[in-house]
CSV table of C-alpha atoms in Angstrom, one decimal:
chain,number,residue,atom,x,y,z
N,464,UNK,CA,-4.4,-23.6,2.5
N,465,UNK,CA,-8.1,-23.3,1.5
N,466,UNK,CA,-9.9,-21.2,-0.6
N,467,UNK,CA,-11.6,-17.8,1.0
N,468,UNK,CA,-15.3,-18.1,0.4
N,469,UNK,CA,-16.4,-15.1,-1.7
N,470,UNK,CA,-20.0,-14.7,0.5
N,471,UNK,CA,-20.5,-15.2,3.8
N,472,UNK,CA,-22.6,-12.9,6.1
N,473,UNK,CA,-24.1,-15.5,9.3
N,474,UNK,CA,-21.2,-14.2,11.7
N,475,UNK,CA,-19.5,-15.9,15.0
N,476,UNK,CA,-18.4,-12.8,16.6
N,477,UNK,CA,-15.5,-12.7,19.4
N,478,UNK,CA,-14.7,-10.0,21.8
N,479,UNK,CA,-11.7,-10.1,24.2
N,480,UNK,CA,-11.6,-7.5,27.1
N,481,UNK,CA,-7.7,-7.2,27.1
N,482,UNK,CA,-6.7,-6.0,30.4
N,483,UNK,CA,-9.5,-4.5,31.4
N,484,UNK,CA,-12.8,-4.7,32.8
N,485,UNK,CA,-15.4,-5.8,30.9
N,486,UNK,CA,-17.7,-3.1,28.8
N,487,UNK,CA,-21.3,-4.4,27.8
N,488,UNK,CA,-21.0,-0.9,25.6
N,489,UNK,CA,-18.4,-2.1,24.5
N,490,UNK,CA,-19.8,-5.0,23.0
N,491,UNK,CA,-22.9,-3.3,22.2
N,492,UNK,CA,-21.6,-1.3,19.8
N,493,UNK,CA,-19.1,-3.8,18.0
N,494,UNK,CA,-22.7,-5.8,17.5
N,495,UNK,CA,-24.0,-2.2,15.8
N,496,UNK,CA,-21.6,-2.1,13.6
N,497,UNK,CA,-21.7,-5.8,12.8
N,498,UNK,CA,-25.2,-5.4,12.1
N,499,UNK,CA,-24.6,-2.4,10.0
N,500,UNK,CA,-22.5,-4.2,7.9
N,501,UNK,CA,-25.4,-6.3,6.5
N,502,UNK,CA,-24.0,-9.3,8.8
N,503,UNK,CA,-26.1,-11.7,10.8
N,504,UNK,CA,-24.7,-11.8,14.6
N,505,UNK,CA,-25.7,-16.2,15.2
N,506,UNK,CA,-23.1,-15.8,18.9
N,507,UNK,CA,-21.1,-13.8,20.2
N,508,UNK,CA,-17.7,-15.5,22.1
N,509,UNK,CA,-16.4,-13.5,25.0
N,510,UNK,CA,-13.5,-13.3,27.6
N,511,UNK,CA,-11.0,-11.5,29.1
N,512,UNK,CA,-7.4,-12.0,28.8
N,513,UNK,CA,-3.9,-9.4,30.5
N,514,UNK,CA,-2.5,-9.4,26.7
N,515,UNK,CA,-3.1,-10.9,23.3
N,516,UNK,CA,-1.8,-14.0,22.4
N,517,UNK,CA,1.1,-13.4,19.9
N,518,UNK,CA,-0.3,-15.9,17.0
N,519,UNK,CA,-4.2,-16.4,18.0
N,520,UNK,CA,-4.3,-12.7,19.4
N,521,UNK,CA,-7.3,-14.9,21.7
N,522,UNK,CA,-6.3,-18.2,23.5
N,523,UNK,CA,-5.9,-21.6,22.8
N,524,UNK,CA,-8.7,-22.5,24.6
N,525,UNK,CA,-11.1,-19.9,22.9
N,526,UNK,CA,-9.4,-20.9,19.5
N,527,UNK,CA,-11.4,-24.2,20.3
N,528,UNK,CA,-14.5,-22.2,21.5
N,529,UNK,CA,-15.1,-20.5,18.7
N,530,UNK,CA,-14.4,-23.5,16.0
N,531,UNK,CA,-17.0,-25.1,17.8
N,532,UNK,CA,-19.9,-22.4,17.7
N,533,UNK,CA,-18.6,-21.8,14.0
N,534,UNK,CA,-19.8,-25.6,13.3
N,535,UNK,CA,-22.4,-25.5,15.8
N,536,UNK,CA,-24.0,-22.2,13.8
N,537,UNK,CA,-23.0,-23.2,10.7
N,538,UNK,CA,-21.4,-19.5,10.6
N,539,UNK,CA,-19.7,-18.4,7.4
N,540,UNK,CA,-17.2,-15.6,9.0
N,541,UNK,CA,-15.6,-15.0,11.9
N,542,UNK,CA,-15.8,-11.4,13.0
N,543,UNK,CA,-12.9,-9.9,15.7
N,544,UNK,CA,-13.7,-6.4,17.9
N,545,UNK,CA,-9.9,-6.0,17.5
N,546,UNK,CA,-7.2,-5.2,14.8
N,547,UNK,CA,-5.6,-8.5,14.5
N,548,UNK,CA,-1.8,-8.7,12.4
N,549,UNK,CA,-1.9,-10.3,9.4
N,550,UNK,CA,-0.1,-13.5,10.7
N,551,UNK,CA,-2.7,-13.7,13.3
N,552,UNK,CA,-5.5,-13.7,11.1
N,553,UNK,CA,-3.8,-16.3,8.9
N,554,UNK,CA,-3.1,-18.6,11.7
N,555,UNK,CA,-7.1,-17.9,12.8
N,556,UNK,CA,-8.0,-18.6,9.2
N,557,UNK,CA,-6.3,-21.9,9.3
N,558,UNK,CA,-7.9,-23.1,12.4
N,559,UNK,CA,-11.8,-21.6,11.6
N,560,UNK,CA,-11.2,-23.0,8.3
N,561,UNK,CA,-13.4,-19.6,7.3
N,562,UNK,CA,-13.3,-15.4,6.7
N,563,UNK,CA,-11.9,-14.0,9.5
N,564,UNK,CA,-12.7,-10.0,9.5
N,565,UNK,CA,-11.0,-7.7,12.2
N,566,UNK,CA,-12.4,-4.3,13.2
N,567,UNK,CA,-10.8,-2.3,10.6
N,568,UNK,CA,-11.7,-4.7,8.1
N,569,UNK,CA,-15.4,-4.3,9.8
N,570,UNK,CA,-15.6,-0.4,9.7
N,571,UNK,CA,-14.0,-0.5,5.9
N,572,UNK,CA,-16.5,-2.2,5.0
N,573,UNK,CA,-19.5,-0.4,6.3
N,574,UNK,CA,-17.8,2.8,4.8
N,575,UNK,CA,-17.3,1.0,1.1
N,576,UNK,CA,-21.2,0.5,1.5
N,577,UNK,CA,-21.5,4.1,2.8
N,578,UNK,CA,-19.4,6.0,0.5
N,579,UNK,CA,-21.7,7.6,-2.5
N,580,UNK,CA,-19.8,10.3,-4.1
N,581,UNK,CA,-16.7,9.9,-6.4
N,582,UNK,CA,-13.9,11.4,-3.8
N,583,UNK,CA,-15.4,9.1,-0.7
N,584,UNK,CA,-15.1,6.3,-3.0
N,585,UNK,CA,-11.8,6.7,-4.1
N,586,UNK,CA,-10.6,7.5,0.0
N,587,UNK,CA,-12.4,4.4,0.6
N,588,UNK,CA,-11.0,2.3,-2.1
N,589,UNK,CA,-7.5,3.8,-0.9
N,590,UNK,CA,-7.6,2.8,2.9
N,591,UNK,CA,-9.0,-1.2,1.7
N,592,UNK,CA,-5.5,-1.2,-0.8
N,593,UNK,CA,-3.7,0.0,2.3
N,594,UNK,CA,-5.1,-2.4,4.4
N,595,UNK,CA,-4.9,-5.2,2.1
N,596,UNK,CA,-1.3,-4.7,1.4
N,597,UNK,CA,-0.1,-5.9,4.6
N,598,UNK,CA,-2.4,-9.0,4.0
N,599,UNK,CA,-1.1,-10.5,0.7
N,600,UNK,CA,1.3,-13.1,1.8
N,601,UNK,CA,-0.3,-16.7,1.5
N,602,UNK,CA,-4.0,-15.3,1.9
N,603,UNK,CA,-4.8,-17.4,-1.0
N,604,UNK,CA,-3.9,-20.3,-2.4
N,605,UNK,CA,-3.0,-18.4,-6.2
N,606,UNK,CA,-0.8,-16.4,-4.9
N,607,UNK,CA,1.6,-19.3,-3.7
N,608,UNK,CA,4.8,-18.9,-5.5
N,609,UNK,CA,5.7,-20.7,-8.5
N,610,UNK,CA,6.7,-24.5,-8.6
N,611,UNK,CA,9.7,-25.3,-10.3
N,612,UNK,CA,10.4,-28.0,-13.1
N,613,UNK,CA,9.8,-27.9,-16.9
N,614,UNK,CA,6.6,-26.4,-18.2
N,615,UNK,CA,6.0,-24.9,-14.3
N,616,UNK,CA,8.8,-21.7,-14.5
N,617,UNK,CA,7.3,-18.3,-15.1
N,618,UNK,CA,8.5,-15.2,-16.8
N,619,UNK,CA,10.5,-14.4,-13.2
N,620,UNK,CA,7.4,-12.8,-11.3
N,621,UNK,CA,5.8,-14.7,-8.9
N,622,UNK,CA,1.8,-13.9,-8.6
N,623,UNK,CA,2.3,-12.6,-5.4
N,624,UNK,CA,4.6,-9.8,-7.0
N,625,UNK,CA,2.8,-9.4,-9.3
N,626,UNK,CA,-0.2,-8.6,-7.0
N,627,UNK,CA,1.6,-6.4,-5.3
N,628,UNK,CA,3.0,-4.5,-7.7
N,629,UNK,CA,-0.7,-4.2,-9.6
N,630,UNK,CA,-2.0,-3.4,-6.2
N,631,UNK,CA,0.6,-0.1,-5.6
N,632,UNK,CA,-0.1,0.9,-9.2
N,633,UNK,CA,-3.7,1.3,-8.1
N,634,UNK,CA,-2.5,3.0,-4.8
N,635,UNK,CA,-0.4,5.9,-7.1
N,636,UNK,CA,-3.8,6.1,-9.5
N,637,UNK,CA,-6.0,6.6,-7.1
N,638,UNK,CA,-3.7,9.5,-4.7
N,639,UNK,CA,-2.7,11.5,-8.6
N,640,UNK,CA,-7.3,11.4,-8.7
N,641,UNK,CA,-7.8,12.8,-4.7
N,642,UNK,CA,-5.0,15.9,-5.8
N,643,UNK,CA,-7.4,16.5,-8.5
N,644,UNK,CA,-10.1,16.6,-6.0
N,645,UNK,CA,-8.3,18.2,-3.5
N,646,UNK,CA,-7.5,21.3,-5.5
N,647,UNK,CA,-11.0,21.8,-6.4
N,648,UNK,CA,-12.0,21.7,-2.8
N,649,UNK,CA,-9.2,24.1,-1.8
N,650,UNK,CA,-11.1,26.5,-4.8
N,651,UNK,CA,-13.8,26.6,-3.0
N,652,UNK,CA,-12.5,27.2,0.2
N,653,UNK,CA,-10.1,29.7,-1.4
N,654,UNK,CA,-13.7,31.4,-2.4
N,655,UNK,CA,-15.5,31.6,0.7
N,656,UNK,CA,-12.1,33.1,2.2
N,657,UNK,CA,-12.2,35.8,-0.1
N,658,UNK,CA,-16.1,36.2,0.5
N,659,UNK,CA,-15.2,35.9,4.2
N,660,UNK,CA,-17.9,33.4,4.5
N,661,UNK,CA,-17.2,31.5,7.5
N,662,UNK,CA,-17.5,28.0,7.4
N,663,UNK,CA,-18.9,26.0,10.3
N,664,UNK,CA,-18.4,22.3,10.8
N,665,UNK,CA,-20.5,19.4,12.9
N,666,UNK,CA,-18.0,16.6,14.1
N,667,UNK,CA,-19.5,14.4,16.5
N,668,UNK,CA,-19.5,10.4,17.7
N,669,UNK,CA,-21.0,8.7,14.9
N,670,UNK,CA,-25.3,8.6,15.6
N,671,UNK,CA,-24.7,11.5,17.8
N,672,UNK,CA,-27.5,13.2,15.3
N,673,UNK,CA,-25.5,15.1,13.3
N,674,UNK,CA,-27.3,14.9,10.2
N,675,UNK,CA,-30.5,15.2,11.5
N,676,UNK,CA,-29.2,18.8,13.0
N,677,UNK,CA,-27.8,19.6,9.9
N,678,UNK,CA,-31.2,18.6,7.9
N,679,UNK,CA,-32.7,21.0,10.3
N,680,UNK,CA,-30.7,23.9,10.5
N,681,UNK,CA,-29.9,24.0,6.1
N,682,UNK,CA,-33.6,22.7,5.5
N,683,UNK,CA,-31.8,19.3,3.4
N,684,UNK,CA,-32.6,16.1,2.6
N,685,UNK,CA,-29.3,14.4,3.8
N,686,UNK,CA,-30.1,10.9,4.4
N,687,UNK,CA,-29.9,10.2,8.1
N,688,UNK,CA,-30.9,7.4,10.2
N,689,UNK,CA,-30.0,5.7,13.6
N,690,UNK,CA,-27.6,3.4,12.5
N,691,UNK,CA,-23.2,3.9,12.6
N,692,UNK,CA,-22.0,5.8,9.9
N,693,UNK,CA,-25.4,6.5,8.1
N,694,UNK,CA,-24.0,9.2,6.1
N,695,UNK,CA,-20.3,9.2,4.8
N,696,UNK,CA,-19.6,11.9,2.3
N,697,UNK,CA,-19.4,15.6,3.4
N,698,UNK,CA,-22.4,17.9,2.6
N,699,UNK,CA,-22.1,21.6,2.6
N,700,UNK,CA,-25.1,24.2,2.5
N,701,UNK,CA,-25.7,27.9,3.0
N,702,UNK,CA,-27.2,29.1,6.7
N,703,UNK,CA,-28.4,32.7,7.0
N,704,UNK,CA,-27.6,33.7,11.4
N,705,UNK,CA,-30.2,36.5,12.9
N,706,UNK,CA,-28.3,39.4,12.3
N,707,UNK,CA,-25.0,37.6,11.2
N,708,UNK,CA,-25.3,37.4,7.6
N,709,UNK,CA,-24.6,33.8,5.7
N,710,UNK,CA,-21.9,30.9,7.2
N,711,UNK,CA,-21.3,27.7,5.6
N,712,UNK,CA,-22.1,24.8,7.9
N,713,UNK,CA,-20.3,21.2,6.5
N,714,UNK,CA,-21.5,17.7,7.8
N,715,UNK,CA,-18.7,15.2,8.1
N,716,UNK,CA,-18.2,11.6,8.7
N,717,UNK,CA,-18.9,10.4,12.8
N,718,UNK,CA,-16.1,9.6,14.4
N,719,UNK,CA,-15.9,5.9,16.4
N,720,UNK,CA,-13.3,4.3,19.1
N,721,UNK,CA,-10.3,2.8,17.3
N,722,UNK,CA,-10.9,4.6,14.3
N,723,UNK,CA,-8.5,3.0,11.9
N,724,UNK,CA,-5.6,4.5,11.0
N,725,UNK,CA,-5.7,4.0,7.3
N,726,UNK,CA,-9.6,5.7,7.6
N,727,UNK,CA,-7.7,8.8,9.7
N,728,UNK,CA,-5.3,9.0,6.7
N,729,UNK,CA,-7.7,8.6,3.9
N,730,UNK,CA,-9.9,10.8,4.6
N,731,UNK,CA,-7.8,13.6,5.6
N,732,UNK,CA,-8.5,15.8,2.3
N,733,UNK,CA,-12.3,15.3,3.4
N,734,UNK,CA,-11.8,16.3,7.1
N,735,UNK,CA,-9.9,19.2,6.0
N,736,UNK,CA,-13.4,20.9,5.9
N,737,UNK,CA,-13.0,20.8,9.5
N,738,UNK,CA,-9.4,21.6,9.9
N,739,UNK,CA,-10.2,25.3,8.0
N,740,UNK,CA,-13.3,25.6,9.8
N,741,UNK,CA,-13.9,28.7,12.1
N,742,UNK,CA,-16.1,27.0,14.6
N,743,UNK,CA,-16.9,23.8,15.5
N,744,UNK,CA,-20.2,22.3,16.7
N,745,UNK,CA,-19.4,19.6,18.5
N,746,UNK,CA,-22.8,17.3,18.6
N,747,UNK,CA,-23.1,14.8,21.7
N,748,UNK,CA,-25.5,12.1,22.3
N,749,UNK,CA,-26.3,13.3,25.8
N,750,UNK,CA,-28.4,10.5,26.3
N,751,UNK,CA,-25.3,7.7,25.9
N,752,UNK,CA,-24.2,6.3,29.2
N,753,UNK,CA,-20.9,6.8,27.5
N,754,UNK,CA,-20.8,9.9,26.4
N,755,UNK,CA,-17.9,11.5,28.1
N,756,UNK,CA,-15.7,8.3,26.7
N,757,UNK,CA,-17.0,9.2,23.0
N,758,UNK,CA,-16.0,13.0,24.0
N,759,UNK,CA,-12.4,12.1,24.4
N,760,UNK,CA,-12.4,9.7,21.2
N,761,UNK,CA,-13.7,12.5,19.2
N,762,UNK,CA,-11.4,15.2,20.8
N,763,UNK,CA,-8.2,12.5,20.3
N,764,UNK,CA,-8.9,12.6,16.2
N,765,UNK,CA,-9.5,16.3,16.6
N,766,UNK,CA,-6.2,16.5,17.5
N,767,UNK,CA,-4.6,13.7,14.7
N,768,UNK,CA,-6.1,15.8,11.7
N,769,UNK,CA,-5.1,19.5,13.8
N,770,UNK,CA,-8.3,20.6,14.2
N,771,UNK,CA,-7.5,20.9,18.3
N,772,UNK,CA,-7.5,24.6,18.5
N,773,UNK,CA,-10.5,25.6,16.8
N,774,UNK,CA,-13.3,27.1,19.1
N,775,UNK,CA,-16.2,24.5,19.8
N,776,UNK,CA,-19.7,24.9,20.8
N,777,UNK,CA,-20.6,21.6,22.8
N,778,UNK,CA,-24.6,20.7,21.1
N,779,UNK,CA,-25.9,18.2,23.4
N,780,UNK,CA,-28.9,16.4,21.6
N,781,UNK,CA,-31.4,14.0,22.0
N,782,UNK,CA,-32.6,16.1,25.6
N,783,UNK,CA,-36.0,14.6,24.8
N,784,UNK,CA,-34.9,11.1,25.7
N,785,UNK,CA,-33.7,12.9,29.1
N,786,UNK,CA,-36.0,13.6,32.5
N,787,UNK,CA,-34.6,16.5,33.6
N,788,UNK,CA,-34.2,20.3,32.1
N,789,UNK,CA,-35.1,20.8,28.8
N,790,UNK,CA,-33.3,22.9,26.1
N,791,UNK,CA,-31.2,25.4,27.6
N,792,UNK,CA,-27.5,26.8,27.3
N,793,UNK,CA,-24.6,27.2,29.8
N,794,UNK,CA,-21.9,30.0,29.4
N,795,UNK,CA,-18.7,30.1,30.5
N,796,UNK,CA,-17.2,32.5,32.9
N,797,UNK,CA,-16.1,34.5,30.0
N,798,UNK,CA,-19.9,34.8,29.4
N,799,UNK,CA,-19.8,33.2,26.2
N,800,UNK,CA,-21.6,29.8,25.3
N,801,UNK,CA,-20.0,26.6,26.2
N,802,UNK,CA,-23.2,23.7,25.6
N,803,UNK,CA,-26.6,23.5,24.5
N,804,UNK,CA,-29.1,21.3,24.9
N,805,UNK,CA,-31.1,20.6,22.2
N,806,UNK,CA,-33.1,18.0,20.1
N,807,UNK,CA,-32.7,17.7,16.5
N,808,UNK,CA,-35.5,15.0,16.1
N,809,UNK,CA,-38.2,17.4,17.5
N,810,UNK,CA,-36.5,20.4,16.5
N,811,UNK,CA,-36.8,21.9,21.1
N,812,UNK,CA,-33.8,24.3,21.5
N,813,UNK,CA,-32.9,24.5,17.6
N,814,UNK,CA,-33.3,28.4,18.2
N,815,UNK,CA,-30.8,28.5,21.1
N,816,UNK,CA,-28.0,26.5,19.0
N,817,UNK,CA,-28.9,29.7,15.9
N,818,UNK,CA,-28.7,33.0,18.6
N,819,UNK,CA,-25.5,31.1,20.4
N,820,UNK,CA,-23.7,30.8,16.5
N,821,UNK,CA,-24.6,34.4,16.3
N,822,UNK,CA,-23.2,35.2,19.7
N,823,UNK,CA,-19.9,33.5,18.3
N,824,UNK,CA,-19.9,35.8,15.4
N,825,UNK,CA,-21.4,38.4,16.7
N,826,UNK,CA,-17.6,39.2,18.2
N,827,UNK,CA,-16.6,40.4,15.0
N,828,UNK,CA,-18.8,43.0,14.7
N,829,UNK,CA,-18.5,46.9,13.8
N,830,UNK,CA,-20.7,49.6,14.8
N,831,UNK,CA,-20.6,53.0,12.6
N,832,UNK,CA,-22.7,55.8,12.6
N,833,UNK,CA,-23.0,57.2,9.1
N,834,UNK,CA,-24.6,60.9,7.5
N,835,UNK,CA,-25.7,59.6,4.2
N,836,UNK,CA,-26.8,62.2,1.5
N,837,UNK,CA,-30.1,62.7,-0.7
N,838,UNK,CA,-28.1,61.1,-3.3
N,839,UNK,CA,-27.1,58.1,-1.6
N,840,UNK,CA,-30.1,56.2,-1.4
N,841,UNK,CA,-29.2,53.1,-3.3
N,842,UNK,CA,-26.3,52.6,-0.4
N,843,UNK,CA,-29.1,53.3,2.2
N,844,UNK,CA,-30.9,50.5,0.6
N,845,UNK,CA,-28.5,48.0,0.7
N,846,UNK,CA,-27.7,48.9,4.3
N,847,UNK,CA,-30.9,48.0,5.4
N,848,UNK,CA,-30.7,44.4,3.5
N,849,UNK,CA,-27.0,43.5,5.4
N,850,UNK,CA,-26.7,45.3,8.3
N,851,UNK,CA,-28.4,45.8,12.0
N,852,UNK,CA,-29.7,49.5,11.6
N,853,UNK,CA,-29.5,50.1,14.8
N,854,UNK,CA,-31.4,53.9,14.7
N,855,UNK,CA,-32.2,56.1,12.0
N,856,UNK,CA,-32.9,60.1,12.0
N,857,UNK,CA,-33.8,62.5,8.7
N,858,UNK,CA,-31.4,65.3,8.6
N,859,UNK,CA,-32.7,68.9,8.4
N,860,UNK,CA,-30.8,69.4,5.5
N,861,UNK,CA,-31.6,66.5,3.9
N,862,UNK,CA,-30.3,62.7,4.2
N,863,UNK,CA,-30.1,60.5,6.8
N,864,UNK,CA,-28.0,59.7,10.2
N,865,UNK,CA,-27.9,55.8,10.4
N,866,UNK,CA,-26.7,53.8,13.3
N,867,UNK,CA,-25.4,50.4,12.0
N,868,UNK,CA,-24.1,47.2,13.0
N,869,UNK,CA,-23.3,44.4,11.1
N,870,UNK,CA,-20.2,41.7,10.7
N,871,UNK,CA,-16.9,43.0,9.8
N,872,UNK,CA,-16.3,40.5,6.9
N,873,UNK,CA,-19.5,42.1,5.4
N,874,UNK,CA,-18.2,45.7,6.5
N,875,UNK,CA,-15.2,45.3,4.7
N,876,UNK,CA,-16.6,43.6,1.4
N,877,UNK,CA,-19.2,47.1,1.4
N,878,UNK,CA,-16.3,49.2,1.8
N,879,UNK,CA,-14.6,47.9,-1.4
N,880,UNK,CA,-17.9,47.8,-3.7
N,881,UNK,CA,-18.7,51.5,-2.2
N,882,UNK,CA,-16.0,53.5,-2.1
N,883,UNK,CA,-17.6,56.6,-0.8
N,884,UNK,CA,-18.9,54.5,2.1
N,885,UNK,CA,-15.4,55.9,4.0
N,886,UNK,CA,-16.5,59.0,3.6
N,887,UNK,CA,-19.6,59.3,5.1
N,888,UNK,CA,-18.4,58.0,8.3
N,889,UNK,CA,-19.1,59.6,11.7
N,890,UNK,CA,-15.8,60.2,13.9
């Protein structure tokens, strides 16, 4: 066996189309996430084959290929745009005589580079031990069991066992730390619940432009740029609607193709944002060719972490990089809004996304007419600060008649700070 290099970014990269057609976006997109690694793409091998190849996952003959551009490049690591088994990656290992990285091992990366706050550290930290676990066996030469003979026994542990056993110690440490953090989130969701602040989430193919919308609809400084996975750790800020009172709107992590399983598991506590979420804004690069395929990829995790059912609004953006219509909406036929079209970088539409929220909300509203008394001016005042007053008319006998409207969540919380509110109801 050799010893794995501990550096090594000038890549050989290898892409199989296995039994289908070949996908230059494909392709395109493993190389963006390549590069977003902080990896130099030298060559890219390609090819087409009905199904993998039990120990090479690739063939023979493109075994040869690739140890060939590795010495021709003088590449360092040998990166796969597949999810290889550990004994196939061994066996590759053995023949490249170099790193050999599959695509999970590619996107755990990026988000280990990615991950800024304690909790997406720790998630991250928990989906490499998973990942890792499955690779131990012979993946370096230290971890070879023990030789016998006088002066070569050990205490009855190989290193490999030991390894293992240090490496599911970590695995228990790091799940008792996400409860911790898992509790505090459900706090504060607990809190907006009882504030019956709605929460509002943007999930979306990763560079859709999520956090550029979100930058521009809170007024943050959430780092955004067009690269995969610029931004990792969920954000969550305060959004005042026209009319609608205050909702929460949470960024989360882009979604990709193949999303790895242990990243789908990991990160469940942070996704759960979107699970408890009362509307979905579902953002869509409407200038991607493959748009409708990222759609479905984004819908099919949806549905893993049960977040399936929850109303969406589809937000197309980047119209600007588009020839036809500009910003505009479409409703369905139950005359509520299905898509806008917008653009986050230029900020065109940003006010149609805002009135179709409040539309959304809007169904949860309560219209009263109340007879307020001389006396009751401090509740007239706060009326006019959270509700739509709709009309207002002086009483000969003094007071006011006000027509309101306003959300029912912020009906109900008046109702229980003003308890004569009831009474000055109209029937």
């Amino acid at each position: 066996m050799f010893e794995r290099p501990k550096t090594g970014e000038r890549a050989v990269l290898v892409h199989q189309d296995i039994g289908v057609r070949p996908d230059s976006e494909e392709l395109n997109e493993f190389v963006d996430l390549v590069v977003s690694a902080g990896a130099e793409p030298l060559l890219t091998v390609t090819g087409s084959r009905k199904s993998p190849d039990p120990r090479f996952f690739i063939g023979r003959g493109k075994v040869e290929e690739v140890v060939d551009a590795i010495a021709g490049v003088e590449a360092e690591v040998v990166i796969f745009d597949h999810n290889l088994s550990p004994s196939q990656e061994r066996n590759l290992e053995r023949e490249f005589k170099c790193r050999v990285v599959d695509r999970t091992g590619l996107i755990l990366d990026i988000f280990a580079q990615r991950a800024r706050s304690f909790e997406g550290k720790l998630q991250v930290e928990l989906a490499q031990l998973r990942h890792l676990s499955t690779r131990l066996v012979r993946g370096w030469t230290h971890l070879e069991r023990q030789k016998g003979g006088i002066g070569l026994r050990g205490p009855g542990e190989t290193q490999l066992e030991t390894d293992r056993r240090l490496l599911n110690n970590r695995i228990a440490q790091i799940r008792k730390r996400l409860e911790k953090v898992d509790s505090q989130r459900d706090q504060g969701r607990r809190a907006r619940n009882r504030a019956e602040v709605p929460t509002v989430s943007l999930v979306g193919y990763t560079n859709a432009g999520k956090s550029t919308l979100f930058n521009l609809l809170t007024d943050s400084g959430v780092y955004a740029a067009d690269q995969l996975f610029a931004t990792l750790d969920p954000t969550l800020r305060r959004v005042d609607l026209p009319g609608e009172g205050s909702v929460v709107l949470a960024d989360t992590v882009g979604f990709i193709s193949h999303l790895p399983h242990e990243l789908v598991a990991a990160f469940r506590s942070t996704l759960q944002e979107t699970v408890s979420a009362g509307l979905l804004l579902h953002v869509i690069d409407c200038a991607s060719p493959q748009r409708s395929v990222c759609v479905a990829e984004v819908n099919d995790v949806l549905t893993q972490i049960g977040a399936s059912d929850i109303p969406q609004i589809e937000v197309y953006n980047k119209v600007d990089l588009l020839d036809g219509d500009g910003p505009h909406v479409e409703r369905g036929s139950d005359g509520l809004v299905k898509r806008v079209w917008i653009s986050a970088q230029d900020g065109a539409g940003i006010d149609l996304l805002a009135d179709a929220m409040a539309d959304f909300f809007h169904q949860g509203h309560v219209r009263h007419t109340l007879h307020l008394r001389p006396e009751d001016g401090r509740l007239r005042s706060r009326l006019y600060q959270i509700a739509n007053i709709v009309s207002e008319e002086v009483l000969e006998q003094g007071g006011w008649e006000l027509r309101i409207e306003l959300p029912l969540r912020e009906y109900k919380r008046l109702a229980s700070k003003e308890h004569m509110l009831e009474s000055r109801l109209v029937v």
